[in-house]
PDB file of C-alpha atoms in Angstrom:
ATOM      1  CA  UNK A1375     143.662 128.099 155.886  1.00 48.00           C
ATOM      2  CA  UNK A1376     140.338 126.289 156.061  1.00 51.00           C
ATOM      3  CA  UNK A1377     140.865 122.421 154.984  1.00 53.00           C
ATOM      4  CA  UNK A1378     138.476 122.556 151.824  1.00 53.00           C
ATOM      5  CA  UNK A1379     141.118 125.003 150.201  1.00 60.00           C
ATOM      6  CA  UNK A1380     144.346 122.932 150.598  1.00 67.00           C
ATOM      7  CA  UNK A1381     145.219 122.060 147.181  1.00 71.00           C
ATOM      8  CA  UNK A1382     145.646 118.501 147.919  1.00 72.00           C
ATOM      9  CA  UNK A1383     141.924 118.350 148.719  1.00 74.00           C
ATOM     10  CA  UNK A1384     140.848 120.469 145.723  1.00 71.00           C
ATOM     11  CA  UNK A1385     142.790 118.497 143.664  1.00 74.00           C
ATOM     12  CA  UNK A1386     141.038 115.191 145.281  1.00 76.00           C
ATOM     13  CA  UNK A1387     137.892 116.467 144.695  1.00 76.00           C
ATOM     14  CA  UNK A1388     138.358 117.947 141.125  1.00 78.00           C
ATOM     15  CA  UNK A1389     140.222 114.350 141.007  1.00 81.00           C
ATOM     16  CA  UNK A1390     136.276 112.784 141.917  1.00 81.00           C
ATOM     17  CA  UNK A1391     134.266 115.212 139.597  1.00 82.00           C
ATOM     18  CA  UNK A1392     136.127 114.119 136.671  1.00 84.00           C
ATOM     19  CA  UNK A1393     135.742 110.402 137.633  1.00 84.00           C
ATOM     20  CA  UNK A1394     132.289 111.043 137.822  1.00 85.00           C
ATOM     21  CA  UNK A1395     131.329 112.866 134.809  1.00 87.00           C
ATOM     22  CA  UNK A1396     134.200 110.025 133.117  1.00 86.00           C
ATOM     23  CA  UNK A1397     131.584 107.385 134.333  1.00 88.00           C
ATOM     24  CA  UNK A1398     128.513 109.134 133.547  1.00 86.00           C
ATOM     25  CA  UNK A1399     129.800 109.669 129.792  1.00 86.00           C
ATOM     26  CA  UNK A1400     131.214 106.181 129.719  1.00 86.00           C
ATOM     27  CA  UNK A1401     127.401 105.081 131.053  1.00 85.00           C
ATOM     28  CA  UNK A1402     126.217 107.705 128.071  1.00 86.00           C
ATOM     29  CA  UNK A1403     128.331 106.148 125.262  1.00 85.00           C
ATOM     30  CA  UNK A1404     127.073 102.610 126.493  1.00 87.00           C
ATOM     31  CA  UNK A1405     124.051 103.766 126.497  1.00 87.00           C
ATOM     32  CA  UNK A1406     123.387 105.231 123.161  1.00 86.00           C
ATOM     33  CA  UNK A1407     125.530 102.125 122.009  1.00 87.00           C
ATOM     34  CA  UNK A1408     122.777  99.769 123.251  1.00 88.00           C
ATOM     35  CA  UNK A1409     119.994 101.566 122.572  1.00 85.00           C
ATOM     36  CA  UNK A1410     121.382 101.809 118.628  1.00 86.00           C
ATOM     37  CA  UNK A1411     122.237  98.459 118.530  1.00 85.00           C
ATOM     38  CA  UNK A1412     118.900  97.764 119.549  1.00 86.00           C
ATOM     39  CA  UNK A1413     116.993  99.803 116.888  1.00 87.00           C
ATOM     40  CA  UNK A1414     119.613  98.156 114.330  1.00 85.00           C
ATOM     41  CA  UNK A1415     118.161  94.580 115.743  1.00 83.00           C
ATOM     42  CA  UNK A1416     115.031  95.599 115.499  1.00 83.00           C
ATOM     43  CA  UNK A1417     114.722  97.031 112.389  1.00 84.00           C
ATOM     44  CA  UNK A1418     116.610  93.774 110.788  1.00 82.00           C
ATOM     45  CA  UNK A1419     114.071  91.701 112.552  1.00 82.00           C
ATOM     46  CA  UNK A1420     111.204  94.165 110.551  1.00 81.00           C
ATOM     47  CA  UNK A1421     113.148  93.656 107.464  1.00 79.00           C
ATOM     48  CA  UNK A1422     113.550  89.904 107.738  1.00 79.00           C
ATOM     49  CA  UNK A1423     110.020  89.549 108.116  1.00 79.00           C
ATOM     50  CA  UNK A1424     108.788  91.889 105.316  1.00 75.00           C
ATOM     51  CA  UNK A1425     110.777  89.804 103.247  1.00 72.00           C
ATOM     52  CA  UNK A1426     109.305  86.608 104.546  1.00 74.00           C
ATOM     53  CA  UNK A1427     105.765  87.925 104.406  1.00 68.00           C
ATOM     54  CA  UNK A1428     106.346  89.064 101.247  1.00 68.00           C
ATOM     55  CA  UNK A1429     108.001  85.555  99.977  1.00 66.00           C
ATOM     56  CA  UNK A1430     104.879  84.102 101.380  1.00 69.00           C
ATOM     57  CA  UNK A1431     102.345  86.297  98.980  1.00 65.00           C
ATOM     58  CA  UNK A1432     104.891  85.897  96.099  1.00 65.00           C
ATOM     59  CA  UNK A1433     104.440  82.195  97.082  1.00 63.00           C
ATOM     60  CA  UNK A1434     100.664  82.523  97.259  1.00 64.00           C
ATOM     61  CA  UNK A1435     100.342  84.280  94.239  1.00 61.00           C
ATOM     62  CA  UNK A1436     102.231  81.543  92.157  1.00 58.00           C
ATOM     63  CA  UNK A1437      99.893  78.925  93.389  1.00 62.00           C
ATOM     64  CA  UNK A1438      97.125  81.604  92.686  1.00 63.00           C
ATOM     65  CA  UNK A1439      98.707  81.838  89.309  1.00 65.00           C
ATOM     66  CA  UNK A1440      98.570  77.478  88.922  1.00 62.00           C
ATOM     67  CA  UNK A1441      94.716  77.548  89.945  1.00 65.00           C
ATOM     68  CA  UNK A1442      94.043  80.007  87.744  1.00 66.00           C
ATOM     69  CA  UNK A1443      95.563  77.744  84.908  1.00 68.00           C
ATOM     70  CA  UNK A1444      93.522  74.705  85.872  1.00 66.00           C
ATOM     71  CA  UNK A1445      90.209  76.064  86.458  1.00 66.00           C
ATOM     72  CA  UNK A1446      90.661  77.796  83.280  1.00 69.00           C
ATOM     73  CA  UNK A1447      92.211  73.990  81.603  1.00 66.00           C
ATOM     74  CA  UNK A1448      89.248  72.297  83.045  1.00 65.00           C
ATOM     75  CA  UNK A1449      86.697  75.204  81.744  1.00 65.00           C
ATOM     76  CA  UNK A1450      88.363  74.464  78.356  1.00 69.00           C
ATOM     77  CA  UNK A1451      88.299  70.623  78.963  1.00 65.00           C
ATOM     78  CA  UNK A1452      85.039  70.128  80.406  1.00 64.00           C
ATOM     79  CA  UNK A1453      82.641  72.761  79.241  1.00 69.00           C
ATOM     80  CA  UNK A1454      83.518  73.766  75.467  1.00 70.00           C
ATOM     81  CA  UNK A1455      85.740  70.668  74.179  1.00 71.00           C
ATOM     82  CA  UNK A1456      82.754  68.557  75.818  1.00 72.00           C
ATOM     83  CA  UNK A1457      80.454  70.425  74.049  1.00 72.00           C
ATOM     84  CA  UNK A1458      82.229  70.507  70.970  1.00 76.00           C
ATOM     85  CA  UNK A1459      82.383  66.688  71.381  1.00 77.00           C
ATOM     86  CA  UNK A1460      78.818  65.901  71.566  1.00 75.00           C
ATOM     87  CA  UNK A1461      78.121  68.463  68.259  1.00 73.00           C
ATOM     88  CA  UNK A1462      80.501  66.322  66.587  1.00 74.00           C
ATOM     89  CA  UNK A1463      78.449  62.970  67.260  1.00 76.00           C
ATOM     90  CA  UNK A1464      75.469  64.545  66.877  1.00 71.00           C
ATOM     91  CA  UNK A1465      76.225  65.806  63.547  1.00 72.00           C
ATOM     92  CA  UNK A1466      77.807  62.344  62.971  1.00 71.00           C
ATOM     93  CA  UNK A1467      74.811  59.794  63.810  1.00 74.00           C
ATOM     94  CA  UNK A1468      71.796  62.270  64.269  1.00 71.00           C
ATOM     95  CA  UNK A1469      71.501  65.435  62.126  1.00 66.00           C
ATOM     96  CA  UNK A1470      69.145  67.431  63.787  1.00 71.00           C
ATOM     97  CA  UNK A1471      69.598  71.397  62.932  1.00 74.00           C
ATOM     98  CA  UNK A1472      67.650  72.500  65.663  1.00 76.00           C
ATOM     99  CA  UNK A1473      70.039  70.717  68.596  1.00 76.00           C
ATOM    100  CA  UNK A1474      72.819  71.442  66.580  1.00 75.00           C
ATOM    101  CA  UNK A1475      72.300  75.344  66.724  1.00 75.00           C
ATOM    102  CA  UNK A1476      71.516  74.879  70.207  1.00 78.00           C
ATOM    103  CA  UNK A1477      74.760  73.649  70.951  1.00 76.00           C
ATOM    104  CA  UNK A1478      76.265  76.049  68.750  1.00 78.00           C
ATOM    105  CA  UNK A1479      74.792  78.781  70.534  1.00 78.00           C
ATOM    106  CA  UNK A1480      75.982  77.368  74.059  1.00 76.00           C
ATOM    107  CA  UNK A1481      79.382  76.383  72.766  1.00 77.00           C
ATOM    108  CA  UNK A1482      79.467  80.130  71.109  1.00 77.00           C
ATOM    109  CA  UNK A1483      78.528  81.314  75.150  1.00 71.00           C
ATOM    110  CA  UNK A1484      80.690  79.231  76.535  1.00 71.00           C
ATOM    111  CA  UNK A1485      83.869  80.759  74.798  1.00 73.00           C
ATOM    112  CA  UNK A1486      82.527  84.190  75.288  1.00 68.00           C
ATOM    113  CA  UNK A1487      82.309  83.525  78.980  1.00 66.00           C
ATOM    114  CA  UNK A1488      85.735  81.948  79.328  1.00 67.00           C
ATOM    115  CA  UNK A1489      87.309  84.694  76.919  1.00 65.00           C
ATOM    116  CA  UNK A1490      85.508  87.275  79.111  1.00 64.00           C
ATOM    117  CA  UNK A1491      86.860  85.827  82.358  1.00 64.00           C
ATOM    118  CA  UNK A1492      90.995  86.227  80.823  1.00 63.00           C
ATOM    119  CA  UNK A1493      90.421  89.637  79.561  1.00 62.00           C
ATOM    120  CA  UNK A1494      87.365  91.461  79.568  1.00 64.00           C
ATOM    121  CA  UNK A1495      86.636  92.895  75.568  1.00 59.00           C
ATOM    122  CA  UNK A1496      86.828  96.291  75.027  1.00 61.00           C
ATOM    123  CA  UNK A1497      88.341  96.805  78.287  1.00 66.00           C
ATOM    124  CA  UNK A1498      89.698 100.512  77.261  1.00 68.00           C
ATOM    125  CA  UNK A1499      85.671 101.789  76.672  1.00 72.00           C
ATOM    126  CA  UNK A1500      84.518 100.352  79.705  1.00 82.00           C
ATOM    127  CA  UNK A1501      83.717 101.984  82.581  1.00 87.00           C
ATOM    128  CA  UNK A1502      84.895 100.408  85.976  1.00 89.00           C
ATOM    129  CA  UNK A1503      81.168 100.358  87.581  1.00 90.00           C
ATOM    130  CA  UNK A1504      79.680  98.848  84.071  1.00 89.00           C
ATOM    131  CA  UNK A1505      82.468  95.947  83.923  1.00 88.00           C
ATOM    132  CA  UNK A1506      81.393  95.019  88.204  1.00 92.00           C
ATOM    133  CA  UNK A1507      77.801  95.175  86.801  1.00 90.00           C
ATOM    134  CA  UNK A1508      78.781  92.980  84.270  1.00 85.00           C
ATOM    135  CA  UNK A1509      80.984  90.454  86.367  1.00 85.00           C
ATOM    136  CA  UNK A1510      77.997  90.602  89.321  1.00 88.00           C
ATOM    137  CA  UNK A1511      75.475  89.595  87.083  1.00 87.00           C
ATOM    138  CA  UNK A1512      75.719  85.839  86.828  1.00 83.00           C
ATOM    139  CA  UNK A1513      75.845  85.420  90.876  1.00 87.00           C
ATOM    140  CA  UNK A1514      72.388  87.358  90.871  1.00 90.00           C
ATOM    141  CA  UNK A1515      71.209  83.781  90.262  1.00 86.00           C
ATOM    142  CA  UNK A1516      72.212  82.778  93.530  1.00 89.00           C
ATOM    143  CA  UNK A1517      72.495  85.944  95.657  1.00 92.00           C
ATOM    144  CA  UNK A1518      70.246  89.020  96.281  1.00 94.00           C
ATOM    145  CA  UNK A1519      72.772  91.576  94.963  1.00 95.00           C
ATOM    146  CA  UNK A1520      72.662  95.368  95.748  1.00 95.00           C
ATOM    147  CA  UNK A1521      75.237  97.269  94.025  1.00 96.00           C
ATOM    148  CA  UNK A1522      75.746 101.218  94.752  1.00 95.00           C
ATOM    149  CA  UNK A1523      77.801 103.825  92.795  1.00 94.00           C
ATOM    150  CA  UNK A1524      79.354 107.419  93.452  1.00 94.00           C
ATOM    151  CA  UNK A1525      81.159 107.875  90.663  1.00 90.00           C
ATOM    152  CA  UNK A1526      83.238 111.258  89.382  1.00 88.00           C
ATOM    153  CA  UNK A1527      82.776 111.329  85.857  1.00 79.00           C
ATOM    154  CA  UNK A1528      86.231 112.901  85.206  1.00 80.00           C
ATOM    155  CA  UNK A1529      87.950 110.158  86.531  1.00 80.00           C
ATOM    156  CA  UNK A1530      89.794 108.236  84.108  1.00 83.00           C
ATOM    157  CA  UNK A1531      90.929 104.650  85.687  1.00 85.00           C
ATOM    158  CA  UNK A1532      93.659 102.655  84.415  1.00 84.00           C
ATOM    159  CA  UNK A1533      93.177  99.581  82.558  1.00 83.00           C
ATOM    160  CA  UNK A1534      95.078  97.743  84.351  1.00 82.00           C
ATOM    161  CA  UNK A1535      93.853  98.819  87.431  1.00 88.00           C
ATOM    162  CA  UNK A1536      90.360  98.068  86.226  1.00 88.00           C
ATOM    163  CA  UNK A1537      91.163  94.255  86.457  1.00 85.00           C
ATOM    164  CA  UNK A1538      92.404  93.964  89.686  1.00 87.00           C
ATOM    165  CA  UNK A1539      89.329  95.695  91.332  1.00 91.00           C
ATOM    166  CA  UNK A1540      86.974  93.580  89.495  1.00 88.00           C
ATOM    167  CA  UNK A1541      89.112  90.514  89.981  1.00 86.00           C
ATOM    168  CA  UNK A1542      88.995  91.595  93.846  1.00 90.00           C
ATOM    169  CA  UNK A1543      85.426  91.572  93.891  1.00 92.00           C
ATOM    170  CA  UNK A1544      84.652  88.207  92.268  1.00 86.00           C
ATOM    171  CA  UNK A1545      87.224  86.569  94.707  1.00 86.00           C
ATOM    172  CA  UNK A1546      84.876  88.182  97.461  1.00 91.00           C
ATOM    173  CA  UNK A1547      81.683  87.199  95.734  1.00 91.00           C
ATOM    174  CA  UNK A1548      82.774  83.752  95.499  1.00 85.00           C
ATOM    175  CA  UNK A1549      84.082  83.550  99.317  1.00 86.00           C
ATOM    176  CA  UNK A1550      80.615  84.816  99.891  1.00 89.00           C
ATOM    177  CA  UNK A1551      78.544  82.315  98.275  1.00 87.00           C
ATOM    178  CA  UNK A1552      80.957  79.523  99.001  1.00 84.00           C
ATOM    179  CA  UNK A1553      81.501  80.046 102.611  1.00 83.00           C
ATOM    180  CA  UNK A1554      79.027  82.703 104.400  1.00 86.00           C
ATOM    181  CA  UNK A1555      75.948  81.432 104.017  1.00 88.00           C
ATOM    182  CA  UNK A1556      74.712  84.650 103.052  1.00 89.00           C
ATOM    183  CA  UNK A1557      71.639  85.720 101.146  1.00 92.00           C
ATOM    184  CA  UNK A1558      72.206  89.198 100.924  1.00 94.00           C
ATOM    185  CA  UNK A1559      75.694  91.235  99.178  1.00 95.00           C
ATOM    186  CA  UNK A1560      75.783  94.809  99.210  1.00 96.00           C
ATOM    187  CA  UNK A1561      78.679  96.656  97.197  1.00 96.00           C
ATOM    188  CA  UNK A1562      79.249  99.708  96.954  1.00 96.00           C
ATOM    189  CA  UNK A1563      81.919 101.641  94.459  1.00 95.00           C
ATOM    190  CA  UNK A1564      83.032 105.322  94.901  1.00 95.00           C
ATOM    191  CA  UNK A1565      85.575 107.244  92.576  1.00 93.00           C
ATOM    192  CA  UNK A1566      86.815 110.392  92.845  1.00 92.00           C
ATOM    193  CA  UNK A1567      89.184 112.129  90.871  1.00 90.00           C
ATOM    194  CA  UNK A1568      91.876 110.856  92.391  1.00 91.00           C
ATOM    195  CA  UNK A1569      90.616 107.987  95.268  1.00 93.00           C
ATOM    196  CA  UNK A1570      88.831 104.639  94.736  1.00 95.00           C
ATOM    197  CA  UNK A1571      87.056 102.847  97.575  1.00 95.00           C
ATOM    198  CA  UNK A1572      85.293  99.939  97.001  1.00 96.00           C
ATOM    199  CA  UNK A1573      83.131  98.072 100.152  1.00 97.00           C
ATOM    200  CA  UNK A1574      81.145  94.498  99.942  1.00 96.00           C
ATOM    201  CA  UNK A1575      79.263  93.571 102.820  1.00 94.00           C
ATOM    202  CA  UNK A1576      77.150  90.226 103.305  1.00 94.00           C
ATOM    203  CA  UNK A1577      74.757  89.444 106.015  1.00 93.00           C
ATOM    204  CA  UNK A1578      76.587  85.812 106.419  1.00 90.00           C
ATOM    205  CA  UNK A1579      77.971  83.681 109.296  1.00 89.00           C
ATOM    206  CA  UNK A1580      81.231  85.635 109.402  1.00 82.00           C
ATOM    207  CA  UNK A1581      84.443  83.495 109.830  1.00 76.00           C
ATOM    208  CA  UNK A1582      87.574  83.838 112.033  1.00 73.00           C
ATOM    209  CA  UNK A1583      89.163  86.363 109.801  1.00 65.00           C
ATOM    210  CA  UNK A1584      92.906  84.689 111.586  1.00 67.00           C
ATOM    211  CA  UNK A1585      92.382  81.002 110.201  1.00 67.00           C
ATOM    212  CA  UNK A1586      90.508  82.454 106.734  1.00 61.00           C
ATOM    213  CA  UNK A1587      93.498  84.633 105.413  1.00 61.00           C
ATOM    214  CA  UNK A1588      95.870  81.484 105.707  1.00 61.00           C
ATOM    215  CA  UNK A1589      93.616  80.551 102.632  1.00 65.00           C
ATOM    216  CA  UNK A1590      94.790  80.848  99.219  1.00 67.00           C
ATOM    217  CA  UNK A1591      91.923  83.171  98.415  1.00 69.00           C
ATOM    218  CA  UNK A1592      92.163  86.207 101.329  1.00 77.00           C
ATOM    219  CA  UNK A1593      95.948  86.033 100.078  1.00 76.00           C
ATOM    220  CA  UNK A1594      95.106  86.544  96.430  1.00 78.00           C
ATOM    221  CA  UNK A1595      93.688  89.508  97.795  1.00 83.00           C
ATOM    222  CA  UNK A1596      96.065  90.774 100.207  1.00 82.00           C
ATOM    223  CA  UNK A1597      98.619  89.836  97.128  1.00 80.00           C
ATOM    224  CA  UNK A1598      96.709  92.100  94.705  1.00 82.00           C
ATOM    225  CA  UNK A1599      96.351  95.138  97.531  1.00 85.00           C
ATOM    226  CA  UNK A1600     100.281  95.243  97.819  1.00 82.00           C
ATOM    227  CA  UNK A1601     100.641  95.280  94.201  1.00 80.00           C
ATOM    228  CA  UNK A1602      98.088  98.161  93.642  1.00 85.00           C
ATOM    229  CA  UNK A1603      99.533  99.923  96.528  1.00 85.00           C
ATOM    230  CA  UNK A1604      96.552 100.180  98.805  1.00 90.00           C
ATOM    231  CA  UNK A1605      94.844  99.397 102.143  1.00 91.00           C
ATOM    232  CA  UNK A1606      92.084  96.971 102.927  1.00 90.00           C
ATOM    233  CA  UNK A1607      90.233  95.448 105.911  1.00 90.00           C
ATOM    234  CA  UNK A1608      88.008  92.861 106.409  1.00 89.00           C
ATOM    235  CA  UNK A1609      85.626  93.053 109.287  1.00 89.00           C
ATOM    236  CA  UNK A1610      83.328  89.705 110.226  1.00 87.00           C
ATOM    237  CA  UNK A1611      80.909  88.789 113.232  1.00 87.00           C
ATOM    238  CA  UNK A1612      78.330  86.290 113.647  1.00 85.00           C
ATOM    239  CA  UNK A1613      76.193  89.399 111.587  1.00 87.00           C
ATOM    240  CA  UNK A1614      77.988  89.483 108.525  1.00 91.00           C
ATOM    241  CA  UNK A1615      81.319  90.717 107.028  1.00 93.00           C
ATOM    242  CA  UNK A1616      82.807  93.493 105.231  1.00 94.00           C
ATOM    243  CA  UNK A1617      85.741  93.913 103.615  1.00 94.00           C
ATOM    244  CA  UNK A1618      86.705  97.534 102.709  1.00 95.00           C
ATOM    245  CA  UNK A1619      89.388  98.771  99.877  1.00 94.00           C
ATOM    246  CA  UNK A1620      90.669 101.979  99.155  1.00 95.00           C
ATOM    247  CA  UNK A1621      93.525 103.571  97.039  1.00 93.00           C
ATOM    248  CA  UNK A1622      94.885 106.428  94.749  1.00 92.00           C
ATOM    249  CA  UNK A1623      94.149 105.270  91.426  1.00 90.00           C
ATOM    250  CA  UNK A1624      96.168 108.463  90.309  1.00 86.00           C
ATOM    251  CA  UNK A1625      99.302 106.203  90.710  1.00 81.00           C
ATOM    252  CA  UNK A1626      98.552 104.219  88.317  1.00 73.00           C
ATOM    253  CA  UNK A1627      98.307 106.858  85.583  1.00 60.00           C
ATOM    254  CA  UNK A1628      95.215 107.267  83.059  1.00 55.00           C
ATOM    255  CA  UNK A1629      96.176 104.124  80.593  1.00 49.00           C
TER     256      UNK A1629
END
């Protein structure tokens, strides 16, 4: 009988296959144990930091919130109580009708524009290209303004929504003219019936788009992109900058 068939050395070797393929699934089940425990790591790690980035924009937005208060406290303070105050003394020690009812019809302004700024009137019969038109129009003292529509006429955009785009753009406006240097803003608004994209470009300095969205005001708008459930990007070079928003305004229903 030829040695390979004596039992005992079947048996060895049968013995040695089963060690093997014992190993190789014990090497498996490690394995796929590591490899899961892994993806469980990881994904905590994702989750941890989703939470901490968004703590940090909840954070953002309350101190977003508290500027809000006090620019709006000192608009109060400042612009109409002070104006008030001097129509007061003037009416007081020096009647003249003529400066009166110009400081009536400043004061009068002066709450308009501060009411305006809270909640823009009529908000329900406005279109969302007349209320940027409207909201542009003061910085076209200061900047060379182009501003482009594509609109769909049977879109109907919430409210709501409404706000946050034109809140968006004054909080790039302002960057703009505080920061860039620029002389020129483009913007340019397209609707469809169900997508909104809205782009401003400058022809600034550009910044270090890193350091600037530490700031409180990139994060106001990051903050406002996660609540309206859409994507941005900002783009800058020594050229200019462009920041570039888009989302389904279907989401957000017609009211």
């Amino acid at each position: 009988m030829e040695k390979w068939l004596d039992p005992k050395t079947v048996a060895i070797w049968i013995l040695v296959v089963l060690a093997v393929i014992a190993i190789l699934a014990v090497s498996f089940v490690k394995l796929v144990r590591i490899n899961f425990k892994r993806m469980v790591e990881n994904r905590l790690k994702e989750s941890r930091m989703k939470l901490e980035y968004q703590k940090n924009l909840l954070e953002s937005g309350i101190v977003v919130q508290e500027q809000e208060r006090k620019r709006i406290a000192a608009d109060l303070h400042d612009s109409l109580i002070g104006k008030l105050t001097i129509l007061r003394l003037k009416n007081q020690t020096e009647y003249n009708r003529e400066q009166i009812d110009l400081l009536l019809g400043e004061t009068i302004d002066e709450a308009r524009r501060i009411s305006h700024d809270l909640s823009p009137p009529m908000l329900e019969f406005i279109e969302l290209n007349e209320l940027l038109e409207d909201m542009i129009t003061p910085w076209k003292k200061f900047l060379t303004i182009h501003f482009y529509t594509n609109i769909d006429t049977t879109a109907t955009i919430n409210q709501n929504l409404k706000i946050q785009i034109a809140r968006i753009t004054q909080e790039l406006v302002t960057n703009i003219y505080k920061h860039s240097g620029a002389s020129d803003v483009c913007i340019q608004l397209k609707t469809t019936k169900t997508n909104l994209a809205l782009v401003v470009r400058d022809n600034g300095k550009g910044f270090d788009y890193e350091e600037a969205k530490k700031g409180i005001g990139l994060q106001n708008i990051e903050l406002r992109m996660v609540y309206l459930r859409g994507s941005h990007k900002i783009k800058s070079s020594s050229k200019g900058s462009t920041a570039i928003i888009t989302l389904n305004h279907l989401q957000f229903g017609n009211q």
